[in-house]
Each structure stands twice: as C-alpha cells, then as structure tokens.
Short mmCIF file of C-alpha atoms in Angstrom, two decimals:
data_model
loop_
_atom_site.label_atom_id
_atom_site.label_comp_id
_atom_site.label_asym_id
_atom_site.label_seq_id
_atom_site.Cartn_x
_atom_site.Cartn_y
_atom_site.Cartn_z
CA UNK A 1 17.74 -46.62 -9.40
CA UNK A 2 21.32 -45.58 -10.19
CA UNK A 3 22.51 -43.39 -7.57
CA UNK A 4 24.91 -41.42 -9.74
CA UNK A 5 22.10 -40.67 -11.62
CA UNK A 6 20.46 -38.93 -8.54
CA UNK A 7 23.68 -36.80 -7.93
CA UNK A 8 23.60 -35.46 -11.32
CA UNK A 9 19.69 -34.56 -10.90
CA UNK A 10 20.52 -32.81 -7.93
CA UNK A 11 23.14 -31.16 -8.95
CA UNK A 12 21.08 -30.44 -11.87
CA UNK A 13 18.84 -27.82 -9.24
CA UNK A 14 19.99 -24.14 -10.11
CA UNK A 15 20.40 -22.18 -6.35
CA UNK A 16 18.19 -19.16 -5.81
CA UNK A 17 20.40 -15.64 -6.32
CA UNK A 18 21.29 -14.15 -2.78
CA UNK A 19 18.75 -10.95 -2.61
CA UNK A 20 20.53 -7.92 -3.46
CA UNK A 21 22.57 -5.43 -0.64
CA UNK A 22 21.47 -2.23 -1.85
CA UNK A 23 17.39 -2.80 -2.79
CA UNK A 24 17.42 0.50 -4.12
CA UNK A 25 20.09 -0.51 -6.73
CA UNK A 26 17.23 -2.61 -8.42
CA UNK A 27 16.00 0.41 -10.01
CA UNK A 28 18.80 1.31 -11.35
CA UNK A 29 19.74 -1.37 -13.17
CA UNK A 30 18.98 -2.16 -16.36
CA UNK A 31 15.81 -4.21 -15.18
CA UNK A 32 14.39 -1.74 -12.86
CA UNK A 33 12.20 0.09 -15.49
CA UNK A 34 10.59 -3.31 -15.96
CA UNK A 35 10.45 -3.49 -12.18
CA UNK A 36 8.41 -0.17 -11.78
CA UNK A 37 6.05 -1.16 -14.39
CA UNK A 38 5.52 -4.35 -12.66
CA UNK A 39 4.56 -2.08 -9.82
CA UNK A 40 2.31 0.52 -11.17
CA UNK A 41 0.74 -2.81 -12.70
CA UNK A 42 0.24 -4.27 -9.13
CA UNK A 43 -0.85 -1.09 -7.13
CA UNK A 44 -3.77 -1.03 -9.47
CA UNK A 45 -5.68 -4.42 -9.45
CA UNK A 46 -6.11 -3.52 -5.64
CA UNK A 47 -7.23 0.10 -5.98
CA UNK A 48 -9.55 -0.62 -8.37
CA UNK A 49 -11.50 -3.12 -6.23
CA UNK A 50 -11.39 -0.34 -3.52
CA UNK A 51 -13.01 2.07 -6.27
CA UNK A 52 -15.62 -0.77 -6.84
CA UNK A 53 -16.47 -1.45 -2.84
CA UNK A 54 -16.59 2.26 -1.66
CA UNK A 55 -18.83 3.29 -4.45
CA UNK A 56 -21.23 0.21 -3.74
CA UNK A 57 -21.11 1.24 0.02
CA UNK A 58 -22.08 4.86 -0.82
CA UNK A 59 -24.67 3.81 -2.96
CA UNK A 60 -26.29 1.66 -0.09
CA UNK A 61 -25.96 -1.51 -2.02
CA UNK A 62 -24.76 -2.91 0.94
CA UNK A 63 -27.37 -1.10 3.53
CA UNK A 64 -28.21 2.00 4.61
CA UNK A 65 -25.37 5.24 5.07
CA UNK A 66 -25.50 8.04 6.74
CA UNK A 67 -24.37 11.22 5.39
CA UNK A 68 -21.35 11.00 7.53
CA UNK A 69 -20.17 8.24 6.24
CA UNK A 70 -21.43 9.08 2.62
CA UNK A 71 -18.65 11.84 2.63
CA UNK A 72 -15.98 9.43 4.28
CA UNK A 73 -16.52 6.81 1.53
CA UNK A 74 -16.37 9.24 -0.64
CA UNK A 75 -13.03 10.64 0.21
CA UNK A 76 -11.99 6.82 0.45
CA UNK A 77 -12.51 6.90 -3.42
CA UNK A 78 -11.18 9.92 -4.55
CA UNK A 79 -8.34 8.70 -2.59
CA UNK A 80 -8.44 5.47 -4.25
CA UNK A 81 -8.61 7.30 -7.67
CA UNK A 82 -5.68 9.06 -7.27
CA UNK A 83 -3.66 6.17 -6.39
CA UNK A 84 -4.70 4.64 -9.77
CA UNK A 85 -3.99 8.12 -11.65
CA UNK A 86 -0.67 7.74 -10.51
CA UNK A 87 0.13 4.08 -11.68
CA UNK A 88 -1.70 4.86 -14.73
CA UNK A 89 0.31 7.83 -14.75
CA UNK A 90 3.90 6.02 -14.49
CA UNK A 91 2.74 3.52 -17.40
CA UNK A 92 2.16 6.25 -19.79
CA UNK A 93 5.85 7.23 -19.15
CA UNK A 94 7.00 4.43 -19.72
CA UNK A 95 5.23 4.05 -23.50
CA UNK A 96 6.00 8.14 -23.63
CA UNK A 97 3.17 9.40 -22.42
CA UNK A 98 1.54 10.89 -25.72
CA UNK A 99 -0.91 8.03 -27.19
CA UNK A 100 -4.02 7.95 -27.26
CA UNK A 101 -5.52 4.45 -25.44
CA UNK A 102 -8.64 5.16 -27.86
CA UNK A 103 -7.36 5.12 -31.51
CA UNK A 104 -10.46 5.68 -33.07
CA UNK A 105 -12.60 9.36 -32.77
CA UNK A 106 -16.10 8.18 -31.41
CA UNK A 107 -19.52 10.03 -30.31
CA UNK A 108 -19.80 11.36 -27.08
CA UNK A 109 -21.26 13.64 -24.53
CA UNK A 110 -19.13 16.54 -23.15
CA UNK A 111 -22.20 16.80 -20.73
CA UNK A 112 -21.62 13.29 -19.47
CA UNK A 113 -17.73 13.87 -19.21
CA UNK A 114 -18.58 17.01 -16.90
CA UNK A 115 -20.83 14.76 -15.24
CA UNK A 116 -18.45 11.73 -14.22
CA UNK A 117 -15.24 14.00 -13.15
CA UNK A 118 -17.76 16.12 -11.00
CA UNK A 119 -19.16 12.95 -8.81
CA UNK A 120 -15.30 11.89 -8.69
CA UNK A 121 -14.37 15.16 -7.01
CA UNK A 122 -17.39 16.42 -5.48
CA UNK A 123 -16.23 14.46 -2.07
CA UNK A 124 -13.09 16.72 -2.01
CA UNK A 125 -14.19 19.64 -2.62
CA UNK A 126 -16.73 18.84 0.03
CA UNK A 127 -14.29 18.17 2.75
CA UNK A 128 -11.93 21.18 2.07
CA UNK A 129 -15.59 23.84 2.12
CA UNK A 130 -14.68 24.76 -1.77
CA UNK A 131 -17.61 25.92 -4.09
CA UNK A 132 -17.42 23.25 -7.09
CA UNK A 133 -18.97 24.90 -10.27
CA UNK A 134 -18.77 23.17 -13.70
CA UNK A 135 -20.38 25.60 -16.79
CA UNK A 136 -21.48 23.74 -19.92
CA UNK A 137 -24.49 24.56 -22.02
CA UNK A 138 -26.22 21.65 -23.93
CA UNK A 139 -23.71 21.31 -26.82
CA UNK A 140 -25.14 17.67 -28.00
CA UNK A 141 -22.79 14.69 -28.59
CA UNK A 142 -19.45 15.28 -30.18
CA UNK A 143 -16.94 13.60 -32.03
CA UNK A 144 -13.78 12.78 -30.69
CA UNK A 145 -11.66 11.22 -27.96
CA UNK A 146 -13.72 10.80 -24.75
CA UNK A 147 -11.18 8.80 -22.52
CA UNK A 148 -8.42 11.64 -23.14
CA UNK A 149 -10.61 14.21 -22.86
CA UNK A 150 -11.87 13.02 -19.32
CA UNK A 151 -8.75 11.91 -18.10
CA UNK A 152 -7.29 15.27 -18.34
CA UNK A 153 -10.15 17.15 -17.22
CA UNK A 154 -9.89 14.97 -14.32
CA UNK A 155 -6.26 15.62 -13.28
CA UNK A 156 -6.41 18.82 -13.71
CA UNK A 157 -9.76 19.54 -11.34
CA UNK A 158 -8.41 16.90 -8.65
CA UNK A 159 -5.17 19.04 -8.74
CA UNK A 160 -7.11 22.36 -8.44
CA UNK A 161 -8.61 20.64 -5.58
CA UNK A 162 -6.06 19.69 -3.81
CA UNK A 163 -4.28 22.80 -3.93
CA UNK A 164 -6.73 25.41 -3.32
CA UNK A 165 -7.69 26.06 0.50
CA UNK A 166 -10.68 28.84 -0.08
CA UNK A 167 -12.98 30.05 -2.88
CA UNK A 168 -14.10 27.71 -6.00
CA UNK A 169 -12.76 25.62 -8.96
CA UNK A 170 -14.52 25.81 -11.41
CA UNK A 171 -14.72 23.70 -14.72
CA UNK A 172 -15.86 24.75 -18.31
CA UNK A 173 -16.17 24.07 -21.61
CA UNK A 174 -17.82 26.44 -24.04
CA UNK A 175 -18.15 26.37 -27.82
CA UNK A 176 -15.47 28.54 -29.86
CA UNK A 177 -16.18 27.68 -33.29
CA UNK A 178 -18.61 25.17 -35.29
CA UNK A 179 -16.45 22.43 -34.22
CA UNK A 180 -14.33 23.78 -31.44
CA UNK A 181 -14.43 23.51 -27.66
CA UNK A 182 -12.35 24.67 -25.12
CA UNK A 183 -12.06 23.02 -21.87
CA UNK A 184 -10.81 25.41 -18.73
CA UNK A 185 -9.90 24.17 -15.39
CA UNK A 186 -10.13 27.32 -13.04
CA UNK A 187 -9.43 28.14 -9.41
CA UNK A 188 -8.56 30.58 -6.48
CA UNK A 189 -5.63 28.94 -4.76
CA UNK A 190 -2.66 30.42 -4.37
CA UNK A 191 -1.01 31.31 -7.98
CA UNK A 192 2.56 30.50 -9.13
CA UNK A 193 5.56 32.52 -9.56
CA UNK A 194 7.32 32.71 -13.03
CA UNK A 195 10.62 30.70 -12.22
CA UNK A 196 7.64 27.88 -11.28
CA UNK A 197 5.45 27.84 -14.47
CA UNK A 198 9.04 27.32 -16.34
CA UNK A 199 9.57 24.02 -14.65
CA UNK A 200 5.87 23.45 -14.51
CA UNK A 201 5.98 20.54 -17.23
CA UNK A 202 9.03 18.97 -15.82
CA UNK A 203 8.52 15.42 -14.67
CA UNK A 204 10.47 15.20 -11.88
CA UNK A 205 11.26 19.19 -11.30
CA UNK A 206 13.25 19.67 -8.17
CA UNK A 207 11.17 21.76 -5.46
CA UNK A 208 10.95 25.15 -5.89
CA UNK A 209 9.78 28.55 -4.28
CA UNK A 210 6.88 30.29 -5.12
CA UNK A 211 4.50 27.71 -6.62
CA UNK A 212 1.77 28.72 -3.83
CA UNK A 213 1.65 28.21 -0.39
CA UNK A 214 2.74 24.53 -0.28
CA UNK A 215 5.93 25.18 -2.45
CA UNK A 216 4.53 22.97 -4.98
CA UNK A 217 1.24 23.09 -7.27
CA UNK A 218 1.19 19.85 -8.55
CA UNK A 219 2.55 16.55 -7.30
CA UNK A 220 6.23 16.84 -6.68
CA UNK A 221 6.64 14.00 -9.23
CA UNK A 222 4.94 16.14 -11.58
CA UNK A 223 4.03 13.15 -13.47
CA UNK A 224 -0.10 14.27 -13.96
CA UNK A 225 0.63 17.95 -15.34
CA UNK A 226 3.43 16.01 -17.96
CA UNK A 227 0.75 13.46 -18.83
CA UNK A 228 -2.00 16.08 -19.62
CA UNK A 229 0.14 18.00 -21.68
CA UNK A 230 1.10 15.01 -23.97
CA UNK A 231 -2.45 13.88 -24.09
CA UNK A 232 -3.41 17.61 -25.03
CA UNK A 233 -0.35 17.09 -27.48
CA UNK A 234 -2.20 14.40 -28.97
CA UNK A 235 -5.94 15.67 -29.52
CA UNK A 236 -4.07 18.38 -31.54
CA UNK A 237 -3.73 21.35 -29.23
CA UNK A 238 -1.86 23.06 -26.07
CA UNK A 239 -1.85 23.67 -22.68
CA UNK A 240 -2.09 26.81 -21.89
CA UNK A 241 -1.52 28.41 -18.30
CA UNK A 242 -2.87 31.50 -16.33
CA UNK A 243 -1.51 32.34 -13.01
CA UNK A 244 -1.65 35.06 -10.57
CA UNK A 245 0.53 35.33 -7.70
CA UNK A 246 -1.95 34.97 -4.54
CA UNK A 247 -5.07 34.97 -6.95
CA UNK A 248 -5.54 31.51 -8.87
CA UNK A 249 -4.46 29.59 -11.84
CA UNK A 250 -6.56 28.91 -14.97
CA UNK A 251 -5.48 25.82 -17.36
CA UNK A 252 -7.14 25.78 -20.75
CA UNK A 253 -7.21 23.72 -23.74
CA UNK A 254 -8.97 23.87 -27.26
CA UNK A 255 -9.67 20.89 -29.71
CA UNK A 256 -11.48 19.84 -32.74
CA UNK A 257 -14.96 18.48 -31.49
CA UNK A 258 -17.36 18.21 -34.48
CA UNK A 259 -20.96 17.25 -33.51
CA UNK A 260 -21.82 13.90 -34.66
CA UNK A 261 -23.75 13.09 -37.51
CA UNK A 262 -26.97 12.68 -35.72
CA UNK A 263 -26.81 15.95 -34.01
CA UNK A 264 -24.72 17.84 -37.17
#
C-alpha cells in the first residue's frame, strides 16, 4: 500500500464545524427557520405516541382504572394535545398558515365533530369545575371541510378552557340558512379590553393589560387564534369576536355547509 496514498485519504476527512458560541444565533440565521421546523417536526412523533398510550390506558386496554386516574390520564392527553396543536401550529406558519390540509369538500357529520372536540376537552373542563355544554340539533351530514372545521373548533374551546376559572363554555352550531352553519365558541371568563382585541390576531403580540385576569387570553405566542383565523379565511368566512369586560367572550364563525346528496 502506498503510504502517500494514505496521507492524501486522510487528509481527504473534512473536520466537524466547532458548535456555535451563541446557540440562540442558530435561529437567526438564515437556516434557523429550517431548524424550527425540524423541531415542531420532532416534538410531534413523541406526543403523538403519548396521545395513543394515555387514551389506551383510559380505556382499560391495559387493565382496570379508577376514576381517579381516568381524569389524570385524561389531563395527560389534553396536555399531550396541546403540545401537538402547537407544533402543528408553528408548521402552518411556516407554509402561511391559510391552506387547507384537505383540498377536496367531503361528507361529514357536524354531530361527530362536536363529538370528538368534546371527549378531547371534557378532562379539562373537569379538573377546573366548568359546566361543558355543546348545542347542536340533528342537522345530518354536510358537505365540506371536516379537518378545518374541527381543528378550529378545537382551539378555540381548549382556549376557552384554559382561560375561564368559573361558569361554562359552551359550544354551538346552529343552522342559518339552507346551507349555512355557524359555529360559536362561548364562555364566562374574564372578557378583554379594546386595546387587547386590536392585537388579538397578532402572532407574537407583546403582553398587554386588560385581556382578563391573566393579562393574556390566548397563548402569548398567539400562534392558535392566528391559525384559526386563516383557516376561517379559507372555508370562506370570518372570525368574529364578542367580549365583555369581566363577563365572557363569544367567537363565531359562519360557512357554506350544504347537506350531502344523500341527506339533500
């Protein structure tokens, strides 16, 4: 074997970069969108398995609960859900927030929606003593864009949750039209000032007084409220906002809904 030839191999070997000073800086740079991504992409994978294991555990798939520990495992997932909200939340910025995942307008039940984001909350709302009331008569399947329509539904009844102490939340959707329906997410926290409802849709508004007793009403990122709105954006319509000072905030939303050709 020719020695030189080994020397030019090895020299051949590129050195790892020294890690970086400042770790921060990596998110500035021009890679660190990419490196947030990567991020929300990673948080994920995890959370979802602890969606998957909680909700087997509650069920009793894996032996007998008591109601105790029904209610923990519950908050466990709601927790859990969150977490993935959020990631999901930060790749939607990142595409700009206002496609729809589900291109196509498909049959659905508004009933079931209701259904789903109530057994994701119900744990919550259990632990903070809140009356949980969701109002929908039998309206038959639908037409239209059933992963949207939950997902906002969702963040907005998690949020009411969160920030709401005493009294209800309550969730509806009533008919308006032959083909309309609009969605309302209402509760009695604490109400928002003006000067917060103007930087209500702000991603990353800076914290202000007056939006309840907290000094926030949604996450401080803001992140969920800017996502619904685009989503909203999408099906066609607008978010709309009620709030009282000290008596509750409603959020409300109206789309296009036809009943599917079965049920039209």
């Amino acid at each position: 074997m020719n020695p030189q030839s080994n020397v030019a191999e090895t020299q051949a070997i590129a050195l790892p970069e020294a890690e970086p000073r400042d770790l921060a800086a990596c998110f500035t740079d021009r890679h660190g969108l990419d490196l947030v991504v990567e991020m929300a992409h990673d948080l994920r994978s995890p959370l979802t398995s602890i969606l998957f294991l909680a909700e087997a555990l509650q069920r009793g798939h894996s032996g007998v609960v008591n109601e105790t520990q029904r209610r923990q495992l519950g908050l466990i997932r709601s927790a859990a859900l969150g977490l993935c909200a959020a990631a999901s939340d930060v790749l939607e910025m990142t595409r700009g927030g206002n496609r729809l995942v589900q291109r196509e307008a498909t049959p659905f039940s508004i009933s079931d929606v209701l259904a789903s984001v109530r057994d994701l909350v119900t744990p919550l709302a259990e632990e903070k003593g809140l009356d949980l009331r969701f109002l929908a008569p039998e309206l038959g399947e639908r037409v239209g864009h059933e992963r949207a329509v939950a997902r906002v539904l969702l963040n907005l009844t998690t949020n009411a949750l969160k920030y709401t102490d005493q009294g209800l939340v309550e969730v509806a959707a009533r008919e308006t039209g032959e083909s309309r329906i609009e969605f309302s997410v209402r509760d009695t926290g604490p109400g928002m000032d003006p000067e917060a409802v103007r930087a209500l849709y702000q991603p990353f508004p800076q914290r202000a007084s007056g939006l309840g007793a907290g000094g926030q009403y949604f996450s401080s990122s803001g992140l969920g409220l800017a996502i619904c709105r685009k989503l909203v954006t999408a099906l066609g319509s607008e978010l709309t906002v009620r709030t009282w000072p000290g008596g509750g905030t409603r959020f409300a939303f109206e789309i296009d809904l036809p009943p599917a050709p079965r049920f039209a």
